[in-house]
Amino acid sequence: MSSFGLGPFAPNTLSQSILPGWGAFNMTVNYQGSPDIETEVVRDVASFGRQIGWLSELVLELCKIHPPQGAAKDAEVKLREAAKRIKAIKERREESARIEATEALERFRKEHPQRYALFLRDKAAELQAAESKGKPV
């Protein structure tokens, strides 16, 4: 008899994965080659999204030089629309991150004014050092 009181129609125990594969570093790679190579490429070179982004930029620039015809034209339209939507998502997320950072810094300033002043001095020094070396900040 089951612990749920439903006789033979219910399991004795019940376990279920909630959000399987969810997490900061989980990724499923459906690749016929070497998964180890793909993992290293994504970790050390560029994510799949970044790689696709580069290819999309290249293809769309080539479409300006050699306008596609027929089905290829439809694919170009879809790719341009996808690129616009992706850009809008990135801009929205960037603005959201900027607002969150500004709010966090304001809380830090109010709650820890001396540490905030030190933080700003450190960041200003980092910025000046990077600029003097011609590095992006």
Tab-separated table of N, CA and C in Angstrom:
chain	number	residue	atom	x	y	z
A	1	MET	N	0.842	-1.178	0.000
A	1	MET	CA	0.000	0.000	0.000
A	1	MET	C	0.886	1.239	0.000
A	2	SER	N	0.477	2.260	-0.716
A	2	SER	CA	1.300	3.460	-0.817
A	2	SER	C	1.099	4.365	0.380
A	3	SER	N	2.086	5.231	0.609
A	3	SER	CA	1.992	6.182	1.713
A	3	SER	C	1.000	7.300	1.399
A	4	PHE	N	0.501	7.373	0.181
A	4	PHE	CA	-0.487	8.389	-0.190
A	4	PHE	C	-1.917	7.901	0.046
A	5	GLY	N	-2.077	6.645	0.440
A	5	GLY	CA	-3.393	6.110	0.722
A	5	GLY	C	-4.216	5.822	-0.519
A	6	LEU	N	-3.568	5.636	-1.653
A	6	LEU	CA	-4.291	5.378	-2.894
A	6	LEU	C	-4.041	3.965	-3.402
A	7	GLY	N	-3.595	3.099	-2.511
A	7	GLY	CA	-3.397	1.714	-2.893
A	7	GLY	C	-2.348	1.561	-3.971
A	8	PRO	N	-2.549	0.605	-4.868
A	8	PRO	CA	-1.547	0.324	-5.887
A	8	PRO	C	-1.505	1.369	-7.004
A	9	PHE	N	-2.358	2.377	-6.941
A	9	PHE	CA	-2.429	3.361	-8.025
A	9	PHE	C	-1.496	4.553	-7.837
A	10	ALA	N	-0.821	4.621	-6.712
A	10	ALA	CA	0.078	5.746	-6.452
A	10	ALA	C	1.434	5.211	-6.032
A	11	PRO	N	2.477	5.947	-6.300
A	11	PRO	CA	3.813	5.499	-5.912
A	11	PRO	C	4.003	5.602	-4.401
A	12	ASN	N	4.954	4.811	-3.894
A	12	ASN	CA	5.296	4.905	-2.475
A	12	ASN	C	6.018	6.208	-2.174
A	13	THR	N	6.798	6.659	-3.103
A	13	THR	CA	7.484	7.947	-2.959
A	13	THR	C	7.291	8.716	-4.252
A	14	LEU	N	7.433	9.986	-4.149
A	14	LEU	CA	7.269	10.831	-5.332
A	14	LEU	C	8.373	11.866	-5.332
A	15	SER	N	9.115	11.916	-6.412
A	15	SER	CA	10.110	12.974	-6.561
A	15	SER	C	10.038	13.474	-7.989
A	16	GLN	N	10.230	14.756	-8.116
A	16	GLN	CA	10.138	15.377	-9.432
A	16	GLN	C	11.155	16.497	-9.503
A	17	SER	N	11.885	16.557	-10.603
A	17	SER	CA	12.817	17.657	-10.800
A	17	SER	C	12.035	18.919	-11.102
A	18	ILE	N	12.371	19.965	-10.414
A	18	ILE	CA	11.760	21.263	-10.666
A	18	ILE	C	12.777	22.088	-11.442
A	19	LEU	N	12.395	22.599	-12.575
A	19	LEU	CA	13.262	23.375	-13.455
A	19	LEU	C	14.554	22.627	-13.780
A	20	PRO	N	14.464	21.418	-14.341
A	20	PRO	CA	15.687	20.693	-14.671
A	20	PRO	C	16.519	21.470	-15.679
A	21	GLY	N	17.823	21.436	-15.483
A	21	GLY	CA	18.715	22.133	-16.396
A	21	GLY	C	18.778	23.626	-16.185
A	22	TRP	N	18.101	24.109	-15.141
A	22	TRP	CA	18.103	25.548	-14.898
A	22	TRP	C	19.253	25.881	-13.985
A	23	GLY	N	19.934	26.961	-14.271
A	23	GLY	CA	21.026	27.407	-13.423
A	23	GLY	C	21.942	28.313	-14.200
A	24	ALA	N	22.871	28.904	-13.504
A	24	ALA	CA	23.753	29.887	-14.119
A	24	ALA	C	24.716	29.257	-15.119
A	25	PHE	N	25.092	27.991	-14.916
A	25	PHE	CA	26.125	27.430	-15.764
A	25	PHE	C	25.698	26.156	-16.476
A	26	ASN	N	24.426	25.865	-16.504
A	26	ASN	CA	23.952	24.672	-17.195
A	26	ASN	C	23.758	24.967	-18.671
A	27	MET	N	24.227	24.063	-19.497
A	27	MET	CA	24.060	24.233	-20.932
A	27	MET	C	23.983	22.855	-21.563
A	28	THR	N	23.078	22.686	-22.474
A	28	THR	CA	22.989	21.453	-23.230
A	28	THR	C	23.531	21.729	-24.614
A	29	VAL	N	24.515	20.961	-25.009
A	29	VAL	CA	25.118	21.137	-26.320
A	29	VAL	C	24.773	19.914	-27.150
A	30	ASN	N	23.977	20.097	-28.186
A	30	ASN	CA	23.661	19.015	-29.112
A	30	ASN	C	24.622	19.146	-30.285
A	31	TYR	N	25.726	18.492	-30.188
A	31	TYR	CA	26.808	18.667	-31.137
A	31	TYR	C	27.398	17.303	-31.444
A	32	GLN	N	27.634	17.029	-32.719
A	32	GLN	CA	28.153	15.728	-33.122
A	32	GLN	C	29.660	15.616	-32.928
A	33	GLY	N	30.345	16.744	-32.800
A	33	GLY	CA	31.791	16.726	-32.616
A	33	GLY	C	32.152	16.493	-31.164
A	34	SER	N	33.162	17.196	-30.716
A	34	SER	CA	33.663	17.028	-29.357
A	34	SER	C	33.013	18.026	-28.403
A	35	PRO	N	32.207	17.552	-27.464
A	35	PRO	CA	31.604	18.461	-26.487
A	35	PRO	C	32.658	19.216	-25.681
A	36	ASP	N	33.810	18.580	-25.441
A	36	ASP	CA	34.869	19.259	-24.697
A	36	ASP	C	35.391	20.469	-25.462
A	37	ILE	N	35.508	20.329	-26.779
A	37	ILE	CA	35.960	21.457	-27.598
A	37	ILE	C	34.931	22.572	-27.555
A	38	GLU	N	33.666	22.218	-27.715
A	38	GLU	CA	32.610	23.244	-27.690
A	38	GLU	C	32.566	23.971	-26.352
A	39	THR	N	32.712	23.221	-25.274
A	39	THR	CA	32.714	23.841	-23.950
A	39	THR	C	33.865	24.826	-23.826
A	40	GLU	N	35.038	24.439	-24.293
A	40	GLU	CA	36.201	25.322	-24.220
A	40	GLU	C	36.024	26.555	-25.102
A	41	VAL	N	35.466	26.367	-26.291
A	41	VAL	CA	35.226	27.503	-27.189
A	41	VAL	C	34.280	28.501	-26.533
A	42	VAL	N	33.189	27.999	-25.982
A	42	VAL	CA	32.214	28.891	-25.347
A	42	VAL	C	32.829	29.584	-24.133
A	43	ARG	N	33.615	28.849	-23.373
A	43	ARG	CA	34.224	29.424	-22.171
A	43	ARG	C	35.335	30.421	-22.508
A	44	ASP	N	36.198	30.099	-23.492
A	44	ASP	CA	37.405	30.882	-23.726
A	44	ASP	C	37.354	31.819	-24.926
A	45	VAL	N	36.409	31.610	-25.839
A	45	VAL	CA	36.372	32.429	-27.055
A	45	VAL	C	35.115	33.276	-27.096
A	46	ALA	N	33.984	32.647	-27.281
A	46	ALA	CA	32.732	33.404	-27.382
A	46	ALA	C	31.548	32.464	-27.227
A	47	SER	N	30.485	32.996	-26.647
A	47	SER	CA	29.249	32.223	-26.504
A	47	SER	C	28.658	31.957	-27.882
A	48	PHE	N	27.724	31.003	-27.936
A	48	PHE	CA	27.044	30.739	-29.200
A	48	PHE	C	26.317	31.993	-29.672
A	49	GLY	N	25.696	32.699	-28.751
A	49	GLY	CA	24.981	33.924	-29.114
A	49	GLY	C	25.895	34.965	-29.727
A	50	ARG	N	27.071	35.133	-29.147
A	50	ARG	CA	28.025	36.106	-29.685
A	50	ARG	C	28.504	35.669	-31.071
A	51	GLN	N	28.766	34.374	-31.227
A	51	GLN	CA	29.202	33.876	-32.532
A	51	GLN	C	28.119	34.107	-33.582
A	52	ILE	N	26.866	33.810	-33.228
A	52	ILE	CA	25.759	34.024	-34.163
A	52	ILE	C	25.606	35.510	-34.460
A	53	GLY	N	25.814	36.348	-33.453
A	53	GLY	CA	25.743	37.795	-33.660
A	53	GLY	C	26.758	38.269	-34.686
A	54	TRP	N	27.989	37.781	-34.566
A	54	TRP	CA	29.014	38.165	-35.541
A	54	TRP	C	28.622	37.722	-36.947
A	55	LEU	N	28.147	36.488	-37.054
A	55	LEU	CA	27.738	35.982	-38.368
A	55	LEU	C	26.559	36.775	-38.927
A	56	SER	N	25.618	37.128	-38.073
A	56	SER	CA	24.462	37.918	-38.521
A	56	SER	C	24.905	39.274	-39.045
A	57	GLU	N	25.807	39.940	-38.310
A	57	GLU	CA	26.313	41.237	-38.764
A	57	GLU	C	26.979	41.109	-40.128
A	58	LEU	N	27.795	40.075	-40.278
A	58	LEU	CA	28.493	39.851	-41.541
A	58	LEU	C	27.507	39.602	-42.675
A	59	VAL	N	26.546	38.718	-42.453
A	59	VAL	CA	25.563	38.386	-43.492
A	59	VAL	C	24.762	39.623	-43.883
A	60	LEU	N	24.327	40.403	-42.905
A	60	LEU	CA	23.524	41.590	-43.215
A	60	LEU	C	24.336	42.638	-43.973
A	61	GLU	N	25.616	42.765	-43.658
A	61	GLU	CA	26.471	43.680	-44.426
A	61	GLU	C	26.647	43.172	-45.859
A	62	LEU	N	26.831	41.865	-46.010
A	62	LEU	CA	26.964	41.295	-47.354
A	62	LEU	C	25.680	41.468	-48.158
A	63	CYS	N	24.540	41.425	-47.484
A	63	CYS	CA	23.256	41.633	-48.169
A	63	CYS	C	23.154	43.046	-48.738
A	64	LYS	N	23.824	44.000	-48.115
A	64	LYS	CA	23.825	45.371	-48.641
A	64	LYS	C	24.614	45.437	-49.948
A	65	ILE	N	25.689	44.657	-50.020
A	65	ILE	CA	26.546	44.659	-51.209
A	65	ILE	C	25.927	43.829	-52.327
A	66	HIS	N	25.402	42.677	-51.962
A	66	HIS	CA	24.786	41.760	-52.923
A	66	HIS	C	23.374	41.439	-52.446
A	67	PRO	N	22.392	42.268	-52.797
A	67	PRO	CA	21.022	42.042	-52.319
A	67	PRO	C	20.509	40.657	-52.725
A	68	PRO	N	19.977	39.920	-51.770
A	68	PRO	CA	19.476	38.577	-52.066
A	68	PRO	C	18.172	38.616	-52.851
A	69	GLN	N	17.871	37.506	-53.467
A	69	GLN	CA	16.649	37.366	-54.264
A	69	GLN	C	15.836	36.188	-53.736
A	70	GLY	N	14.556	36.174	-54.034
A	70	GLY	CA	13.685	35.035	-53.720
A	70	GLY	C	13.629	34.711	-52.245
A	71	ALA	N	13.781	33.423	-51.933
A	71	ALA	CA	13.699	32.956	-50.547
A	71	ALA	C	14.799	33.568	-49.687
A	72	ALA	N	15.943	33.833	-50.291
A	72	ALA	CA	17.033	34.449	-49.542
A	72	ALA	C	16.644	35.854	-49.084
A	73	LYS	N	15.842	36.546	-49.896
A	73	LYS	CA	15.369	37.879	-49.505
A	73	LYS	C	14.468	37.773	-48.278
A	74	ASP	N	13.592	36.770	-48.257
A	74	ASP	CA	12.731	36.549	-47.091
A	74	ASP	C	13.572	36.269	-45.845
A	75	ALA	N	14.619	35.477	-46.005
A	75	ALA	CA	15.495	35.165	-44.876
A	75	ALA	C	16.203	36.425	-44.385
A	76	GLU	N	16.603	37.286	-45.324
A	76	GLU	CA	17.251	38.543	-44.926
A	76	GLU	C	16.292	39.401	-44.102
A	77	VAL	N	15.049	39.499	-44.555
A	77	VAL	CA	14.052	40.292	-43.829
A	77	VAL	C	13.877	39.737	-42.413
A	78	LYS	N	13.777	38.423	-42.288
A	78	LYS	CA	13.624	37.797	-40.968
A	78	LYS	C	14.849	38.047	-40.090
A	79	LEU	N	16.037	37.958	-40.698
A	79	LEU	CA	17.265	38.176	-39.938
A	79	LEU	C	17.363	39.623	-39.469
A	80	ARG	N	17.002	40.573	-40.343
A	80	ARG	CA	17.027	41.988	-39.946
A	80	ARG	C	16.036	42.258	-38.816
A	81	GLU	N	14.851	41.665	-38.909
A	81	GLU	CA	13.844	41.847	-37.855
A	81	GLU	C	14.332	41.238	-36.543
A	82	ALA	N	14.917	40.053	-36.615
A	82	ALA	CA	15.450	39.418	-35.403
A	82	ALA	C	16.555	40.278	-34.793
A	83	ALA	N	17.423	40.821	-35.640
A	83	ALA	CA	18.511	41.672	-35.144
A	83	ALA	C	17.958	42.912	-34.441
A	84	LYS	N	16.904	43.511	-34.990
A	84	LYS	CA	16.281	44.681	-34.350
A	84	LYS	C	15.700	44.320	-32.995
A	85	ARG	N	15.029	43.174	-32.932
A	85	ARG	CA	14.409	42.758	-31.669
A	85	ARG	C	15.467	42.428	-30.620
A	86	ILE	N	16.542	41.790	-31.051
A	86	ILE	CA	17.640	41.469	-30.135
A	86	ILE	C	18.265	42.751	-29.608
A	87	LYS	N	18.476	43.718	-30.496
A	87	LYS	CA	19.049	45.005	-30.084
A	87	LYS	C	18.149	45.689	-29.056
A	88	ALA	N	16.845	45.657	-29.283
A	88	ALA	CA	15.903	46.282	-28.347
A	88	ALA	C	15.961	45.601	-26.975
A	89	ILE	N	16.057	44.282	-26.965
A	89	ILE	CA	16.163	43.552	-25.697
A	89	ILE	C	17.440	43.947	-24.969
A	90	LYS	N	18.553	43.989	-25.690
A	90	LYS	CA	19.828	44.357	-25.072
A	90	LYS	C	19.778	45.774	-24.516
A	91	GLU	N	19.191	46.697	-25.273
A	91	GLU	CA	19.092	48.080	-24.801
A	91	GLU	C	18.218	48.174	-23.557
A	92	ARG	N	17.119	47.436	-23.552
A	92	ARG	CA	16.231	47.449	-22.389
A	92	ARG	C	16.950	46.884	-21.168
A	93	ARG	N	17.656	45.788	-21.352
A	93	ARG	CA	18.386	45.179	-20.240
A	93	ARG	C	19.513	46.091	-19.758
A	94	GLU	N	20.189	46.746	-20.699
A	94	GLU	CA	21.272	47.653	-20.330
A	94	GLU	C	20.732	48.807	-19.495
A	95	GLU	N	19.624	49.372	-19.910
A	95	GLU	CA	19.019	50.478	-19.169
A	95	GLU	C	18.598	50.007	-17.784
A	96	SER	N	18.025	48.829	-17.699
A	96	SER	CA	17.609	48.278	-16.414
A	96	SER	C	18.822	48.089	-15.497
A	97	ALA	N	19.910	47.569	-16.031
A	97	ALA	CA	21.125	47.364	-15.241
A	97	ALA	C	21.695	48.702	-14.778
A	98	ARG	N	21.648	49.710	-15.647
A	98	ARG	CA	22.149	51.037	-15.277
A	98	ARG	C	21.338	51.612	-14.123
A	99	ILE	N	20.030	51.474	-14.208
A	99	ILE	CA	19.157	51.988	-13.147
A	99	ILE	C	19.428	51.255	-11.834
A	100	GLU	N	19.535	49.924	-11.891
A	100	GLU	CA	19.811	49.144	-10.680
A	100	GLU	C	21.146	49.542	-10.062
A	101	ALA	N	22.169	49.731	-10.901
A	101	ALA	CA	23.482	50.123	-10.392
A	101	ALA	C	23.424	51.506	-9.751
A	102	THR	N	22.729	52.428	-10.391
A	102	THR	CA	22.593	53.780	-9.845
A	102	THR	C	21.892	53.748	-8.492
A	103	GLU	N	20.825	52.976	-8.398
A	103	GLU	CA	20.093	52.868	-7.132
A	103	GLU	C	20.957	52.229	-6.043
A	104	ALA	N	21.722	51.200	-6.408
A	104	ALA	CA	22.593	50.541	-5.430
A	104	ALA	C	23.676	51.497	-4.947
A	105	LEU	N	24.248	52.266	-5.860
A	105	LEU	CA	25.269	53.236	-5.462
A	105	LEU	C	24.685	54.324	-4.566
A	106	GLU	N	23.478	54.742	-4.852
A	106	GLU	CA	22.830	55.757	-4.020
A	106	GLU	C	22.587	55.217	-2.606
A	107	ARG	N	22.162	53.961	-2.500
A	107	ARG	CA	21.983	53.351	-1.172
A	107	ARG	C	23.323	53.268	-0.442
A	108	PHE	N	24.357	52.865	-1.168
A	108	PHE	CA	25.697	52.763	-0.593
A	108	PHE	C	26.157	54.130	-0.090
A	109	ARG	N	25.917	55.173	-0.872
A	109	ARG	CA	26.306	56.535	-0.485
A	109	ARG	C	25.608	56.951	0.804
A	110	LYS	N	24.318	56.673	0.892
A	110	LYS	CA	23.546	57.072	2.076
A	110	LYS	C	23.932	56.264	3.318
A	111	GLU	N	24.140	54.962	3.140
A	111	GLU	CA	24.391	54.088	4.282
A	111	GLU	C	25.849	54.073	4.738
A	112	HIS	N	26.770	54.320	3.798
A	112	HIS	CA	28.202	54.242	4.108
A	112	HIS	C	28.947	55.377	3.396
A	113	PRO	N	28.732	56.620	3.788
A	113	PRO	CA	29.308	57.748	3.047
A	113	PRO	C	30.831	57.720	2.945
A	114	GLN	N	31.515	57.301	4.003
A	114	GLN	CA	32.982	57.284	3.937
A	114	GLN	C	33.477	56.185	2.993
A	115	ARG	N	32.885	55.012	3.092
A	115	ARG	CA	33.274	53.923	2.184
A	115	ARG	C	32.925	54.277	0.742
A	116	TYR	N	31.813	54.965	0.562
A	116	TYR	CA	31.403	55.402	-0.778
A	116	TYR	C	32.451	56.343	-1.365
A	117	ALA	N	32.930	57.289	-0.556
A	117	ALA	CA	33.952	58.229	-1.027
A	117	ALA	C	35.228	57.484	-1.419
A	118	LEU	N	35.631	56.504	-0.604
A	118	LEU	CA	36.811	55.700	-0.941
A	118	LEU	C	36.587	54.908	-2.226
A	119	PHE	N	35.406	54.347	-2.362
A	119	PHE	CA	35.052	53.600	-3.567
A	119	PHE	C	35.188	54.488	-4.804
A	120	LEU	N	34.643	55.699	-4.725
A	120	LEU	CA	34.723	56.618	-5.866
A	120	LEU	C	36.161	56.981	-6.190
A	121	ARG	N	36.986	57.223	-5.166
A	121	ARG	CA	38.400	57.537	-5.413
A	121	ARG	C	39.091	56.373	-6.106
A	122	ASP	N	38.822	55.143	-5.620
A	122	ASP	CA	39.434	53.959	-6.241
A	122	ASP	C	39.009	53.817	-7.698
A	123	LYS	N	37.724	53.994	-7.955
A	123	LYS	CA	37.223	53.862	-9.328
A	123	LYS	C	37.781	54.966	-10.220
A	124	ALA	N	37.905	56.176	-9.685
A	124	ALA	CA	38.474	57.278	-10.467
A	124	ALA	C	39.927	56.974	-10.824
A	125	ALA	N	40.674	56.405	-9.880
A	125	ALA	CA	42.071	56.043	-10.151
A	125	ALA	C	42.146	54.945	-11.210
A	126	GLU	N	41.262	53.951	-11.117
A	126	GLU	CA	41.222	52.887	-12.128
A	126	GLU	C	40.906	53.453	-13.502
A	127	LEU	N	39.954	54.345	-13.551
A	127	LEU	CA	39.557	54.969	-14.811
A	127	LEU	C	40.712	55.758	-15.406
A	128	GLN	N	41.382	56.545	-14.580
A	128	GLN	CA	42.505	57.350	-15.058
A	128	GLN	C	43.635	56.452	-15.563
A	129	ALA	N	43.925	55.373	-14.838
A	129	ALA	CA	44.982	54.449	-15.259
A	129	ALA	C	44.633	53.785	-16.587
A	130	ALA	N	43.400	53.373	-16.738
A	130	ALA	CA	42.977	52.737	-17.988
A	130	ALA	C	43.054	53.717	-19.148
A	131	GLU	N	42.585	54.936	-18.921
A	131	GLU	CA	42.617	55.939	-19.991
A	131	GLU	C	44.043	56.288	-20.382
A	132	SER	N	44.953	56.359	-19.407
A	132	SER	CA	46.340	56.701	-19.724
A	132	SER	C	47.014	55.604	-20.540
A	133	LYS	N	46.518	54.369	-20.409
A	133	LYS	CA	47.057	53.253	-21.191
A	133	LYS	C	46.289	53.046	-22.490
A	134	GLY	N	45.289	53.887	-22.726
A	134	GLY	CA	44.488	53.761	-23.934
A	134	GLY	C	43.550	52.577	-23.919
A	135	LYS	N	43.262	52.049	-22.738
A	135	LYS	CA	42.367	50.897	-22.625
A	135	LYS	C	40.929	51.374	-22.497
A	136	PRO	N	39.999	50.603	-23.032
A	136	PRO	CA	38.584	50.961	-22.847
A	136	PRO	C	38.196	50.788	-21.388
A	137	VAL	N	37.266	51.601	-20.966
A	137	VAL	CA	36.818	51.531	-19.566
A	137	VAL	C	35.431	50.970	-19.470
